[in-house]
XYZ file of N, CA and C in Angstrom:
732
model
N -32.276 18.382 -10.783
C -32.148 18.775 -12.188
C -33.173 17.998 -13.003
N -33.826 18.513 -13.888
C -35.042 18.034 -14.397
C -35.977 16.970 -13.477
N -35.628 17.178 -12.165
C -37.184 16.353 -11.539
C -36.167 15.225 -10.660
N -34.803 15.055 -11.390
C -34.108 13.775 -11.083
C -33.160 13.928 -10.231
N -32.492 13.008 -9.377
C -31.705 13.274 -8.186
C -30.719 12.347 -8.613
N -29.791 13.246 -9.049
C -28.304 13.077 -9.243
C -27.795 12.629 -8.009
N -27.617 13.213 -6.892
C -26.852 12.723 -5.916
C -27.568 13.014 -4.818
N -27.122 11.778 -3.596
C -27.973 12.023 -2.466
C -26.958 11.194 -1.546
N -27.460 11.243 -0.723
C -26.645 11.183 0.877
C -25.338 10.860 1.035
N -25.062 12.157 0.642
C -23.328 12.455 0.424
C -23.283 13.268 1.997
N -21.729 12.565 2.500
C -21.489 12.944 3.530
C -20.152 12.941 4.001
N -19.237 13.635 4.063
C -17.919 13.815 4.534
C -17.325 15.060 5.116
N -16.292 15.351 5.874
C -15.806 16.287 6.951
C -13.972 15.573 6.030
N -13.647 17.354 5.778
C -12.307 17.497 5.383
C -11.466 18.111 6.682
N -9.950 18.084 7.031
C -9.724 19.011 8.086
C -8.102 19.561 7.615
N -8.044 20.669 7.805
C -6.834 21.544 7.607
C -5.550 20.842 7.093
N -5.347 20.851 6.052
C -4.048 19.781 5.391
C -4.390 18.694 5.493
N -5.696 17.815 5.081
C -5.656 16.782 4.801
C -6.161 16.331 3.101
N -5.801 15.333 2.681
C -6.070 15.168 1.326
C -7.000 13.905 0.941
N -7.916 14.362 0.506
C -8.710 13.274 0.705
C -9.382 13.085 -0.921
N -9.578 11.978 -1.426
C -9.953 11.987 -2.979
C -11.644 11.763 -2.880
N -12.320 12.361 -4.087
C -13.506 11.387 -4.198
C -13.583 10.925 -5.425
N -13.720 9.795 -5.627
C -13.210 9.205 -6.720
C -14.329 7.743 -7.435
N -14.308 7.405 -8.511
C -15.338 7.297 -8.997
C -15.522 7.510 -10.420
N -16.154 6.430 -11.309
C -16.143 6.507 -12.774
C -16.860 7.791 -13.439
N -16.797 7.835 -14.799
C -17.526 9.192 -15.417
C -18.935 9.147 -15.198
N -19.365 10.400 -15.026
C -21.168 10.167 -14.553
C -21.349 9.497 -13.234
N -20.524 9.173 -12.042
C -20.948 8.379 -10.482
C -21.219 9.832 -10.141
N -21.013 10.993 -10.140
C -21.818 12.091 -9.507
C -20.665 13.564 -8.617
N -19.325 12.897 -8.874
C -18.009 13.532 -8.424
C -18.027 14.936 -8.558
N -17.968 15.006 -9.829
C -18.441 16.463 -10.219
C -19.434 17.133 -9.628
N -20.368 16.923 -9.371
C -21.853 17.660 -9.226
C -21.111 17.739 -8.113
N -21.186 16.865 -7.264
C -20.474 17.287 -5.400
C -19.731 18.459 -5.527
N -18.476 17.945 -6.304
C -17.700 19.174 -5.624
C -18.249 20.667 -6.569
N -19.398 20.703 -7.743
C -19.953 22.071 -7.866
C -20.415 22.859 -7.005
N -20.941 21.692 -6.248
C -21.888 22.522 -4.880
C -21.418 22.240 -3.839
N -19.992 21.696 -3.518
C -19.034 22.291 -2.591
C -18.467 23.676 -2.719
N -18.258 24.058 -4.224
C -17.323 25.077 -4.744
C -18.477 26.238 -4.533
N -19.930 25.819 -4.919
C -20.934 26.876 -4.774
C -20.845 26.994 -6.105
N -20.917 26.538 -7.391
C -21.396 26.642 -8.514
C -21.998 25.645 -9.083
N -23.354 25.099 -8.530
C -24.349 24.279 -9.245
C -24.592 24.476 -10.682
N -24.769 23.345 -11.772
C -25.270 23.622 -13.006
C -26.396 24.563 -12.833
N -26.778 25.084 -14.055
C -27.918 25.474 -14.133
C -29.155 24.615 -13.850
N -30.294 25.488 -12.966
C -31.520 24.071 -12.955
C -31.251 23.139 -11.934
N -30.045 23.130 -10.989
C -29.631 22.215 -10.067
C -30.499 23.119 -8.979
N -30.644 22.378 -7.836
C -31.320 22.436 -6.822
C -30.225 21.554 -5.679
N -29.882 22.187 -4.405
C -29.338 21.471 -3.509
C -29.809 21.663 -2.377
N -29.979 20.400 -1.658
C -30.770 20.567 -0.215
C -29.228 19.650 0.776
N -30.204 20.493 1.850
C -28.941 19.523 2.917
C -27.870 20.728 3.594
N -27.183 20.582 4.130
C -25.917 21.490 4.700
C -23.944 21.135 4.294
N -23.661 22.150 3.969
C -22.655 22.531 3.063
C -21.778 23.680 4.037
N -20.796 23.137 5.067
C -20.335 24.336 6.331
C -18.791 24.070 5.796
N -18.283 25.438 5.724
C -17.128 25.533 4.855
C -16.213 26.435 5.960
N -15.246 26.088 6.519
C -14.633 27.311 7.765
C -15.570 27.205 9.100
N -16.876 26.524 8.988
C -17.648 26.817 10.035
C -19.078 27.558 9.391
N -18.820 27.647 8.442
C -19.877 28.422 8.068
C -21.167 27.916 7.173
N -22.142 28.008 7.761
C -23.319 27.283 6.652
C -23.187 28.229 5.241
N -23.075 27.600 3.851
C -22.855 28.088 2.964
C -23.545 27.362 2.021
N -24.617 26.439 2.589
C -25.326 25.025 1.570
C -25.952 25.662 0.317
N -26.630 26.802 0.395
C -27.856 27.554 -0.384
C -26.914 28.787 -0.863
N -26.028 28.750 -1.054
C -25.124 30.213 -1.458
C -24.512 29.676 -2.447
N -24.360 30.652 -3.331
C -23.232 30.245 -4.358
C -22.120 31.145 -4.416
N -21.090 30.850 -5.302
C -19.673 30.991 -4.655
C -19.062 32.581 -4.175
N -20.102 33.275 -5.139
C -19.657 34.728 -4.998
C -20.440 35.088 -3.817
N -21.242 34.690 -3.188
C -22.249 35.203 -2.245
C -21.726 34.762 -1.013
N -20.670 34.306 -1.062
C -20.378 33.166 0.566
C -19.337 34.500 0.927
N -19.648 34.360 2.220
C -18.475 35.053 2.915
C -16.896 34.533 2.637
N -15.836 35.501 2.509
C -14.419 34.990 2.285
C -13.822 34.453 2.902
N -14.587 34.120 4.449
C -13.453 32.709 5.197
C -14.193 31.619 5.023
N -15.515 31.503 4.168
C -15.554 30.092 3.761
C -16.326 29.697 2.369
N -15.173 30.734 1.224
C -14.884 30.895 -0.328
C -13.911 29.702 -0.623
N -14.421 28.966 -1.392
C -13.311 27.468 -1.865
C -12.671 27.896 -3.177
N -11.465 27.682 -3.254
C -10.226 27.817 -4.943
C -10.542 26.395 -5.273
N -10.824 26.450 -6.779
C -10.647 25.211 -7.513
C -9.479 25.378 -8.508
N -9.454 24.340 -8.865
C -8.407 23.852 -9.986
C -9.298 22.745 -10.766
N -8.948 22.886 -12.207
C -10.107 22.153 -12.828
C -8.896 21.815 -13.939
N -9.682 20.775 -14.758
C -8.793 19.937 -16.288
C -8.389 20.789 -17.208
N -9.187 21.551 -17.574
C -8.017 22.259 -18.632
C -7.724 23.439 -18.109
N -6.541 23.575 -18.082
C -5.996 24.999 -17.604
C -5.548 25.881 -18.551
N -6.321 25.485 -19.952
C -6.349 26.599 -20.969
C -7.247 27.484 -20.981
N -8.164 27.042 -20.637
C -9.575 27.983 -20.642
C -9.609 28.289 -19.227
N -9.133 28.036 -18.125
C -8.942 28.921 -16.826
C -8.334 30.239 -16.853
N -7.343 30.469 -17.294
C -6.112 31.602 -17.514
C -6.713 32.134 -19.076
N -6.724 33.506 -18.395
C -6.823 34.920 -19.379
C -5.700 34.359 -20.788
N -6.316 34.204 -22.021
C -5.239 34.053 -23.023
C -4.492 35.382 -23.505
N -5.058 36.541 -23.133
C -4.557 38.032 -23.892
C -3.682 38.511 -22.738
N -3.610 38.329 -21.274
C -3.688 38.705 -20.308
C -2.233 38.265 -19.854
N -0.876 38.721 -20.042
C 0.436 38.113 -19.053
C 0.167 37.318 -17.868
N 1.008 36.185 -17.451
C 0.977 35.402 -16.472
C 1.171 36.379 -14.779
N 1.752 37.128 -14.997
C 2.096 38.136 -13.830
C 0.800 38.729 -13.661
N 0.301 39.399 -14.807
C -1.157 40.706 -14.656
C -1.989 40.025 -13.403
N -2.583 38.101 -14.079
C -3.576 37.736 -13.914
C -3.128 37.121 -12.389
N -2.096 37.064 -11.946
C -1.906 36.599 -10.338
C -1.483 37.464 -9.987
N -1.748 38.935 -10.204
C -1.359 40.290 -9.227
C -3.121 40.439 -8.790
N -3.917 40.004 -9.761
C -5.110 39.754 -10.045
C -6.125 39.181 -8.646
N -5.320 38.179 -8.480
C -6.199 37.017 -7.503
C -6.148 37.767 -6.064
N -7.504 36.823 -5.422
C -8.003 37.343 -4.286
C -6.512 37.397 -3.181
N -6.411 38.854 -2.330
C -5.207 38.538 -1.339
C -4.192 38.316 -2.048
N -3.501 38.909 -3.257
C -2.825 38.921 -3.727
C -1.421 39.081 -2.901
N -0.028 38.513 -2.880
C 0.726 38.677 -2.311
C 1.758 39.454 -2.590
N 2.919 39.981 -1.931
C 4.203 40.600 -2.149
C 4.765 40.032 -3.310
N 5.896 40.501 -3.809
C 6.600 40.215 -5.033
C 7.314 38.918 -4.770
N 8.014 39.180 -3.436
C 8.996 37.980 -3.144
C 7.793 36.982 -2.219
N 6.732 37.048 -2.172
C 5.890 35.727 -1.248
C 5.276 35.287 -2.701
N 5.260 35.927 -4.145
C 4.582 35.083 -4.860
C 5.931 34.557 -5.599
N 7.366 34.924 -5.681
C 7.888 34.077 -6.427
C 8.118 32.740 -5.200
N 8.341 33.121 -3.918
C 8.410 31.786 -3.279
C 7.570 30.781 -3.681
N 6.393 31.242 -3.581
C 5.048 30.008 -4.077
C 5.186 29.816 -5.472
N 5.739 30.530 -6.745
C 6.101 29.816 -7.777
C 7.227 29.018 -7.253
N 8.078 29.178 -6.851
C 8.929 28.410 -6.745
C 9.056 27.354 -6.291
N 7.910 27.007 -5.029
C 7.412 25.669 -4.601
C 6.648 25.139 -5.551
N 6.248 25.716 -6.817
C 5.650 25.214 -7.914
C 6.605 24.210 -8.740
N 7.761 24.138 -8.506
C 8.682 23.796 -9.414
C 8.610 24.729 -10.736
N 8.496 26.108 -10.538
C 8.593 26.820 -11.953
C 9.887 27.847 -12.200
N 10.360 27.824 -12.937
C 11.905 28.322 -12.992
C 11.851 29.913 -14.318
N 12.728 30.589 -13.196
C 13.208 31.712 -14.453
C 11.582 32.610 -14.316
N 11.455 32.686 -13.179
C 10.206 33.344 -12.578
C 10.105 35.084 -13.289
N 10.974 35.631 -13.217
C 10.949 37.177 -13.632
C 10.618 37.095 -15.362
N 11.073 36.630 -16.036
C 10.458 35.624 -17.586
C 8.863 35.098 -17.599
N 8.890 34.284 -16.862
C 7.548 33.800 -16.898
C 6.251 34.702 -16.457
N 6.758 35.693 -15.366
C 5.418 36.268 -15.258
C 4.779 37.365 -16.415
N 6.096 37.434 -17.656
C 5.792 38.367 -18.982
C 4.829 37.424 -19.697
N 4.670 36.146 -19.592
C 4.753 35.187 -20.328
C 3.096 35.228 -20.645
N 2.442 34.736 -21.829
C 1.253 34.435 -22.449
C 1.128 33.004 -21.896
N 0.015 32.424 -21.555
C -0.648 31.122 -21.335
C -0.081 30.334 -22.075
N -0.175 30.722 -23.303
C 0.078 30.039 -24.420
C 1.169 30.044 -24.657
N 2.053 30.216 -24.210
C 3.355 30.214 -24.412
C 3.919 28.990 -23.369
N 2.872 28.787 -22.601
C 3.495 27.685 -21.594
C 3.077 26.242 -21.468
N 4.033 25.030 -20.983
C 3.337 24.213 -21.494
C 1.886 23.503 -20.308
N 1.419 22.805 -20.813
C 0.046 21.858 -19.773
C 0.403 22.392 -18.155
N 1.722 21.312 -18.106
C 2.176 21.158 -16.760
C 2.420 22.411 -15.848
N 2.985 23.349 -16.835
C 3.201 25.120 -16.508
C 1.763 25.677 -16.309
N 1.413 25.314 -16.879
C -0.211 25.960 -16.937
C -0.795 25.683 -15.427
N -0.801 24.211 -15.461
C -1.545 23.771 -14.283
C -1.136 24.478 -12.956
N 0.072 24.442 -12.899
C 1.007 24.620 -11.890
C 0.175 26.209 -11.301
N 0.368 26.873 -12.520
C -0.299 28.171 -11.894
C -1.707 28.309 -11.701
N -2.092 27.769 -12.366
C -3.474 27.926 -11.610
C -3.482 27.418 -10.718
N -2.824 26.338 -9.871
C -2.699 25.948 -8.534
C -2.298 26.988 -7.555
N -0.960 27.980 -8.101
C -1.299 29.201 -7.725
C -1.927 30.230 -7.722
N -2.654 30.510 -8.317
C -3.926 30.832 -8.394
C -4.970 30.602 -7.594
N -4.959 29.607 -7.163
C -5.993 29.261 -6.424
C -5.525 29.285 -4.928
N -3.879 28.975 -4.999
C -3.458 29.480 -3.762
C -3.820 30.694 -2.644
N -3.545 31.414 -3.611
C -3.597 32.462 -3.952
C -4.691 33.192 -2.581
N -5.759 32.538 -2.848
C -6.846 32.945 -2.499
C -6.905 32.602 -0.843
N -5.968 32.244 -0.548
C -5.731 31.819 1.111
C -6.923 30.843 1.528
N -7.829 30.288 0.784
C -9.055 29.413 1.595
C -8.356 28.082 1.772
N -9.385 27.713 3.219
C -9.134 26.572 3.439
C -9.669 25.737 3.457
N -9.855 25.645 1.986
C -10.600 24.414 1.338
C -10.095 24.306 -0.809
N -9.055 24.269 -0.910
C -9.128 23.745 -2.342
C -9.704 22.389 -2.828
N -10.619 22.433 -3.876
C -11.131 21.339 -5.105
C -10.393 21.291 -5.893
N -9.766 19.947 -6.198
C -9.001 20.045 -7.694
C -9.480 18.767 -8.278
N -10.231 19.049 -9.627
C -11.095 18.259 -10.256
C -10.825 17.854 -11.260
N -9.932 16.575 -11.552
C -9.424 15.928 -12.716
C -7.757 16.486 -12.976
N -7.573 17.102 -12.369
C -6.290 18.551 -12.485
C -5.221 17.783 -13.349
N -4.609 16.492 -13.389
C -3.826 15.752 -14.310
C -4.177 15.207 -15.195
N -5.290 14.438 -15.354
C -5.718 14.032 -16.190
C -5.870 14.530 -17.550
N -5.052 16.123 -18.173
C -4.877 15.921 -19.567
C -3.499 15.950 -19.701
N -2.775 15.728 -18.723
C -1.276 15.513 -18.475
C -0.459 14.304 -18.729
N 0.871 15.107 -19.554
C 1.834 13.051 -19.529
C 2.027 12.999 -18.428
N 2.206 11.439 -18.107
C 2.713 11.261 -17.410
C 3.768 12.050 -16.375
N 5.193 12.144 -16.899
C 5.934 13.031 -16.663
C 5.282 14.231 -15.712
N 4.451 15.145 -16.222
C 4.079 15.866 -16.046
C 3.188 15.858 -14.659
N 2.211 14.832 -15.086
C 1.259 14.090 -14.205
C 1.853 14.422 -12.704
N 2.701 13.768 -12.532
C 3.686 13.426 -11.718
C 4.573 14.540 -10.826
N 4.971 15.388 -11.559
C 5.628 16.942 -10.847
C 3.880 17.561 -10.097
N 3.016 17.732 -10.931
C 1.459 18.226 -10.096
C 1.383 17.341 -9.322
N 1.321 16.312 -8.981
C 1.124 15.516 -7.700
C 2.138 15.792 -6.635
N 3.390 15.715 -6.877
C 4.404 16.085 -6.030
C 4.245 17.709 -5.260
N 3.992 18.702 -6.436
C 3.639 19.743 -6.046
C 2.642 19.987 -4.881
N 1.037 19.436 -5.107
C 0.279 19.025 -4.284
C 0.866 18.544 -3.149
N 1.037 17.458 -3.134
C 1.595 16.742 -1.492
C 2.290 17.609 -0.900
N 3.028 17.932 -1.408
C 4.632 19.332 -0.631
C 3.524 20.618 0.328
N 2.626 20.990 -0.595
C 1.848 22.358 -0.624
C 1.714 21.466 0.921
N 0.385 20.961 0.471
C -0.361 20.154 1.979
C 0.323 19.753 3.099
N 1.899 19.818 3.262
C 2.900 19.565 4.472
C 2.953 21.207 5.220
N 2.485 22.598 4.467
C 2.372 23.587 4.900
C 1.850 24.114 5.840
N 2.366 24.847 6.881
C 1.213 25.462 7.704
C 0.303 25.788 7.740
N 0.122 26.629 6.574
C -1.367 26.974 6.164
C -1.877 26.434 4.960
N -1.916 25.517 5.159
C -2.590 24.418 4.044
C -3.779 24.287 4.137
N -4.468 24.495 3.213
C -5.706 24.323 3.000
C -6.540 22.820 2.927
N -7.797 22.161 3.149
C -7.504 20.629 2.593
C -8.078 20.681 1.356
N -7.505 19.576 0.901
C -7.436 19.001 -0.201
C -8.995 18.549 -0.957
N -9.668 18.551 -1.796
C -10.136 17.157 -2.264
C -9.858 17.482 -3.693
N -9.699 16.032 -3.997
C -9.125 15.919 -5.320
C -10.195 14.796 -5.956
N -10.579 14.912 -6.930
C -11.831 14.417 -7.658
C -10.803 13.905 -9.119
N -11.560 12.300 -8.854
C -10.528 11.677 -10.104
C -11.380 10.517 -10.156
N -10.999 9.755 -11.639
C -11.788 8.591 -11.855
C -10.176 7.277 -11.407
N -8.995 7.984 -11.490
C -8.006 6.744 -11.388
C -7.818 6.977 -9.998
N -7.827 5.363 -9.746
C -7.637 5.091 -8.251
C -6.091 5.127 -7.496
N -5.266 4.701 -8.799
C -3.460 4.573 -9.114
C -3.450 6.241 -8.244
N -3.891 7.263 -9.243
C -2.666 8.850 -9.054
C -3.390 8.612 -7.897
N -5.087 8.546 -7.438
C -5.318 8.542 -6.143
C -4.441 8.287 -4.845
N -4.335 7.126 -5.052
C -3.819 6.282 -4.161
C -1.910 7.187 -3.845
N -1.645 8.236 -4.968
C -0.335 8.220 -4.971
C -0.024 9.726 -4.035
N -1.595 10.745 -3.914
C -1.319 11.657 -3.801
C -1.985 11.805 -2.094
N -3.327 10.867 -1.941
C -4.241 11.535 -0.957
C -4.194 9.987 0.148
N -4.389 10.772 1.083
C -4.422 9.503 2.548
C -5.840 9.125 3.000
N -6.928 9.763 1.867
C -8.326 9.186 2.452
C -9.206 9.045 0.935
N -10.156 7.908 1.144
C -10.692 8.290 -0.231
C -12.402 7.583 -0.202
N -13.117 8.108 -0.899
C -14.377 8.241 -1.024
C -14.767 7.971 -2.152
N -15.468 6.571 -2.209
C -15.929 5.895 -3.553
C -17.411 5.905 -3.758
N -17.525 6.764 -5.165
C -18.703 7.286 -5.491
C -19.405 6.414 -6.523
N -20.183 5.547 -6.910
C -21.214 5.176 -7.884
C -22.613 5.855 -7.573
N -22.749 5.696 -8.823
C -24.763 6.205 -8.742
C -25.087 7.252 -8.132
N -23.790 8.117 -7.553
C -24.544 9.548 -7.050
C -24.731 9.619 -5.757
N -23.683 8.383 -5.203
C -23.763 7.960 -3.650
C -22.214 7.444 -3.684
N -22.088 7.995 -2.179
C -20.724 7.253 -1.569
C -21.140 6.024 -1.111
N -20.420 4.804 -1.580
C -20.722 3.694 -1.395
C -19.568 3.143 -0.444
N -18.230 3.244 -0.211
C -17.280 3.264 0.411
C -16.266 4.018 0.853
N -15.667 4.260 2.104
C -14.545 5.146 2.263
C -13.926 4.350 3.101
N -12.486 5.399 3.216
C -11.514 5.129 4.185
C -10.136 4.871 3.747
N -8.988 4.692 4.339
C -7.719 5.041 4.126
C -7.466 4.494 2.598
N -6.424 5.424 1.766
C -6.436 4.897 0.371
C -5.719 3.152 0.342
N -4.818 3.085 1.551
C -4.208 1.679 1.918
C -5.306 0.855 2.003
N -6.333 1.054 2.710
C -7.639 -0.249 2.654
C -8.012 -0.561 1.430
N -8.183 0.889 0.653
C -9.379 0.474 -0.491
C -8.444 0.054 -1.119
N -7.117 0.161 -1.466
C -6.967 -0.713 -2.624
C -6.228 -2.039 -2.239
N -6.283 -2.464 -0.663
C -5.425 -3.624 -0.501
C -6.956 -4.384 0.207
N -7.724 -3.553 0.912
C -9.041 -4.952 0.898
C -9.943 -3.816 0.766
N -10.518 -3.636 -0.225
C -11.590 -3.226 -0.334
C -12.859 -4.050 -0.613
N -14.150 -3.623 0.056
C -15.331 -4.030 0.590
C -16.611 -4.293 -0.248
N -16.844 -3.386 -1.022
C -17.663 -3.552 -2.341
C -17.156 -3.887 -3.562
N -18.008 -4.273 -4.512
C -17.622 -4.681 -5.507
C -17.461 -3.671 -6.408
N -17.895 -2.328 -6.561
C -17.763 -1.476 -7.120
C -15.955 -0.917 -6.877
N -15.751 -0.764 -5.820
C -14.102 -0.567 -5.045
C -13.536 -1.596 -5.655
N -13.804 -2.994 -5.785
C -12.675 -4.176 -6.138
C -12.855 -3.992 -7.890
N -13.577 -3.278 -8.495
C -13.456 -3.290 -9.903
C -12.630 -1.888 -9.905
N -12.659 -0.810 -9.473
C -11.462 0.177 -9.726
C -10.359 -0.562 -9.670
N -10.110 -0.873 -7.924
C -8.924 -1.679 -7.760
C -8.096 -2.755 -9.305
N -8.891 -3.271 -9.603
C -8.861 -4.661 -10.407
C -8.486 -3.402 -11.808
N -9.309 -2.827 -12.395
C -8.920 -2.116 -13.439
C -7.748 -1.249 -13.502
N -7.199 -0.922 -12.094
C -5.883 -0.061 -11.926
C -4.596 -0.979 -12.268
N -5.113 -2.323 -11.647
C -3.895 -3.441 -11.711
C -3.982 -3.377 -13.363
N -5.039 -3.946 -13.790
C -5.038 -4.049 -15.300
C -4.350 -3.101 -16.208
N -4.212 -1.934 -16.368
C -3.638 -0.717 -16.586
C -2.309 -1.124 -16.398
N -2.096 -1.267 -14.818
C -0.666 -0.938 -14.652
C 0.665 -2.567 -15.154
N -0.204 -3.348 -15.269
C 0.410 -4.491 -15.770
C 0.713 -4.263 -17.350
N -0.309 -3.790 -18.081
C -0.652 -3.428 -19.381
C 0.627 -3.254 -19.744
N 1.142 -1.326 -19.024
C 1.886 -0.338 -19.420
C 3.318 -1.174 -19.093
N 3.163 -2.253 -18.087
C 4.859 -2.900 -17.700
C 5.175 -3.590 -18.322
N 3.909 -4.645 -19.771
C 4.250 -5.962 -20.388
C 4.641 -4.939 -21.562
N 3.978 -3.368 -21.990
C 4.481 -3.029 -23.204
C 5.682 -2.252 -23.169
N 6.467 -2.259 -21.552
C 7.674 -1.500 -21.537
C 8.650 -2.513 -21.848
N 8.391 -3.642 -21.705
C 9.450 -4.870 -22.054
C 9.609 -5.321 -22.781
């Protein structure tokens, strides 16, 4: 992108139901990865290297051009501007790729934790709250049977509370047979650590450390890893001295 190399010798292998984070402050390069995992580079981006999704080389393709057994579902931060605002909640997931039976999509709402399903699929976006929102576009993206979902920041405009049912949701999904894997792209190392069993620490547009989320935050190796670590404690001490 303009001449400059955002990211370079990025390298990782996901496998069928596993959850793995890449994780990393604003601007370390998280995003850009998983664009051109998903196959939607900014504009002006350029990607070299190999990108095999199902088995399939897909490095130089973008998302509509890839064959459908190795097409990736994302889930992204705001799930207001994902979902049709004019459009009923039912229309727009009769909508999605491989759309399912009546009773296989209320099951998967229902592993959503979403209630009063025959109601909700009348329902406007806007009529529902963050956490509702998210939830479906997770189905949504379900939806699409690949086995490979991105979910990029996906809590992070979420309370707590809320925070918390999408993570649970996540983990449950990924105990499935046909679970897709995971990566989940976040700057907090905490929800990290709460949702995924592998994780990948990004500065400068490079993975600088990986490996089980138990290492990195009980001995982690760089100093970049021991300042997440260190800033998560900080946070979480914060929120316990102002609950008392």
């Amino acid at each position: 992108m303009g001449g400059e190399t955002k990211v370079s010798d990025i390298s990782f292998t996901l496998f069928a139901g596993e959850r793995v984070c890449l994780l990393g402050a604003s601007g370390s390069g998280k995003s850009l990865t998983a664009k051109a995992v998903i196959g939607t580079p900014p504009s002006g981006c350029q990607a070299r290297g190999s990108i095999r999704v199902n088995g399939e080389e897909v490095g130089q393709l973008k998302a509509l051009a890839r064959p459908p057994v190795s097409r990736v579902s994302a889930v992204f931060q705001d799930s207001a501007t994902a979902l049709n605002p004019l459009m009923p909640l039912g229309k727009q997931l009769s909508l999605a790729l491989k759309a399912p039976s009546s009773a296989e999509l209320s099951a998967l709402l229902s592993a959503m934790k979403l209630d009063d399903i025959p109601n909700l699929l009348q329902r406007y976006p806007a009529e529902l709250s963050g956490g509702q929102r998210q939830r479906i576009c997770i189905t949504l993206a379900l939806l699409g049977k690949t086995r490979l979902l991105v979910a990029d920041e996906p809590t992070t405009a979420l309370d707590v509370m809320t925070q918390q049912q999408v993570l649970q949701v996540l983990q449950e999904r990924s105990t499935q047979p046909d679970a897709p894997a995971l990566l989940f792209i976040t700057h907090d190392i905490a929800v990290a650590a709460q949702l995924c069993q592998r994780g990948l620490v990004m500065e400068n547009g490079r993975i600088v450390e990986s490996g089980s989320m138990q290492q990195l935050l009980n001995a982690p190796q760089q100093p970049y890893t021991r300042s997440l670590v260190a800033a998560a404690r900080r946070a979480d001490t914060l929120l316990s001295d102002t609950l008392l």
